[in-house]
């Protein structure tokens, strides 16, 4: 029997996804990304061996760039991405979302459009080789970074 709808929530789910994300991507045959990393989609595609997906780029957080970014995520970029999601048929499409509190809204809209979304949070930073949390030490980065 197939499960039609699942909502999972945990403040640790972004860490847990590291154990199985590539299997999930391969099973879906695609992965799309909402993050501040231009290279994230290509890195995930190369690492997991898939070639289908979209890349929605958001401005980086001030923490990531050491100051105020030139462009703000909300409202402009946020609204453009929401319009794109809402106008798309996302059935069978998998998304990894790393967009802070607005990421929760993206995940909801992706689900409404028929897609699957996982809020990977700071794991996206780690996958791209950046430590942004206290527990993300050099050993953690070496273990989980997609950028070698």
Coordinates of C-alpha atoms in Angstrom, one line a residue, residues 5-10 13-14 17 24 32-35 56 58 73 78 81-86 88 90-91 93-122 124:
X5 CA 1.0 12.0 2.1
X6 CA 3.6 12.3 4.8
X7 CA 4.7 15.2 6.9
X8 CA 7.7 14.8 9.0
X9 CA 9.1 17.5 11.3
X10 CA 12.2 17.5 13.4
X13 CA 15.9 16.1 10.1
X14 CA 18.5 18.1 8.2
X17 CA 19.0 13.3 5.6
X24 CA 16.4 9.3 -2.4
X32 CA 15.9 20.5 -7.6
X33 CA 17.3 23.0 -5.1
X34 CA 16.3 26.2 -3.4
X35 CA 19.4 27.7 -1.8
X56 CA 16.3 28.4 -7.6
X58 CA 18.1 33.0 -3.2
X73 CA 15.3 37.3 -0.1
X78 CA 10.5 35.0 -2.5
X81 CA 10.0 31.6 -6.7
X82 CA 6.5 31.1 -5.3
X83 CA 5.0 32.2 -8.6
X84 CA 7.2 29.7 -10.5
X85 CA 6.4 26.9 -8.1
X86 CA 2.6 27.6 -8.2
X88 CA 4.4 24.3 -12.2
X90 CA 5.8 19.2 -9.7
X91 CA 4.5 15.6 -9.6
X93 CA 9.9 16.2 -8.5
X94 CA 12.1 16.2 -5.4
X95 CA 13.4 19.4 -3.9
X96 CA 16.0 20.1 -1.3
X97 CA 15.3 23.4 0.3
X98 CA 17.7 25.5 2.3
X99 CA 16.0 28.9 2.7
X100 CA 15.6 29.6 6.4
X101 CA 12.1 30.3 7.8
X102 CA 10.9 31.0 4.2
X103 CA 11.9 27.4 3.3
X104 CA 9.0 26.1 5.3
X105 CA 6.6 28.0 3.0
X106 CA 8.5 26.8 -0.1
X107 CA 8.1 23.2 1.1
X108 CA 4.4 23.7 1.6
X109 CA 3.9 25.2 -1.9
X110 CA 6.0 22.4 -3.5
X111 CA 3.8 19.8 -1.8
X112 CA 0.6 21.6 -3.0
X113 CA 2.1 21.5 -6.6
X114 CA 2.5 17.8 -6.3
X115 CA 6.2 17.7 -5.5
X116 CA 8.3 16.4 -2.6
X117 CA 10.3 18.8 -0.5
X118 CA 12.8 18.3 2.3
X119 CA 14.1 21.3 4.3
X120 CA 17.8 20.4 4.5
X121 CA 18.7 23.6 6.3
X122 CA 22.3 24.0 7.1
X124 CA 23.2 22.4 2.3

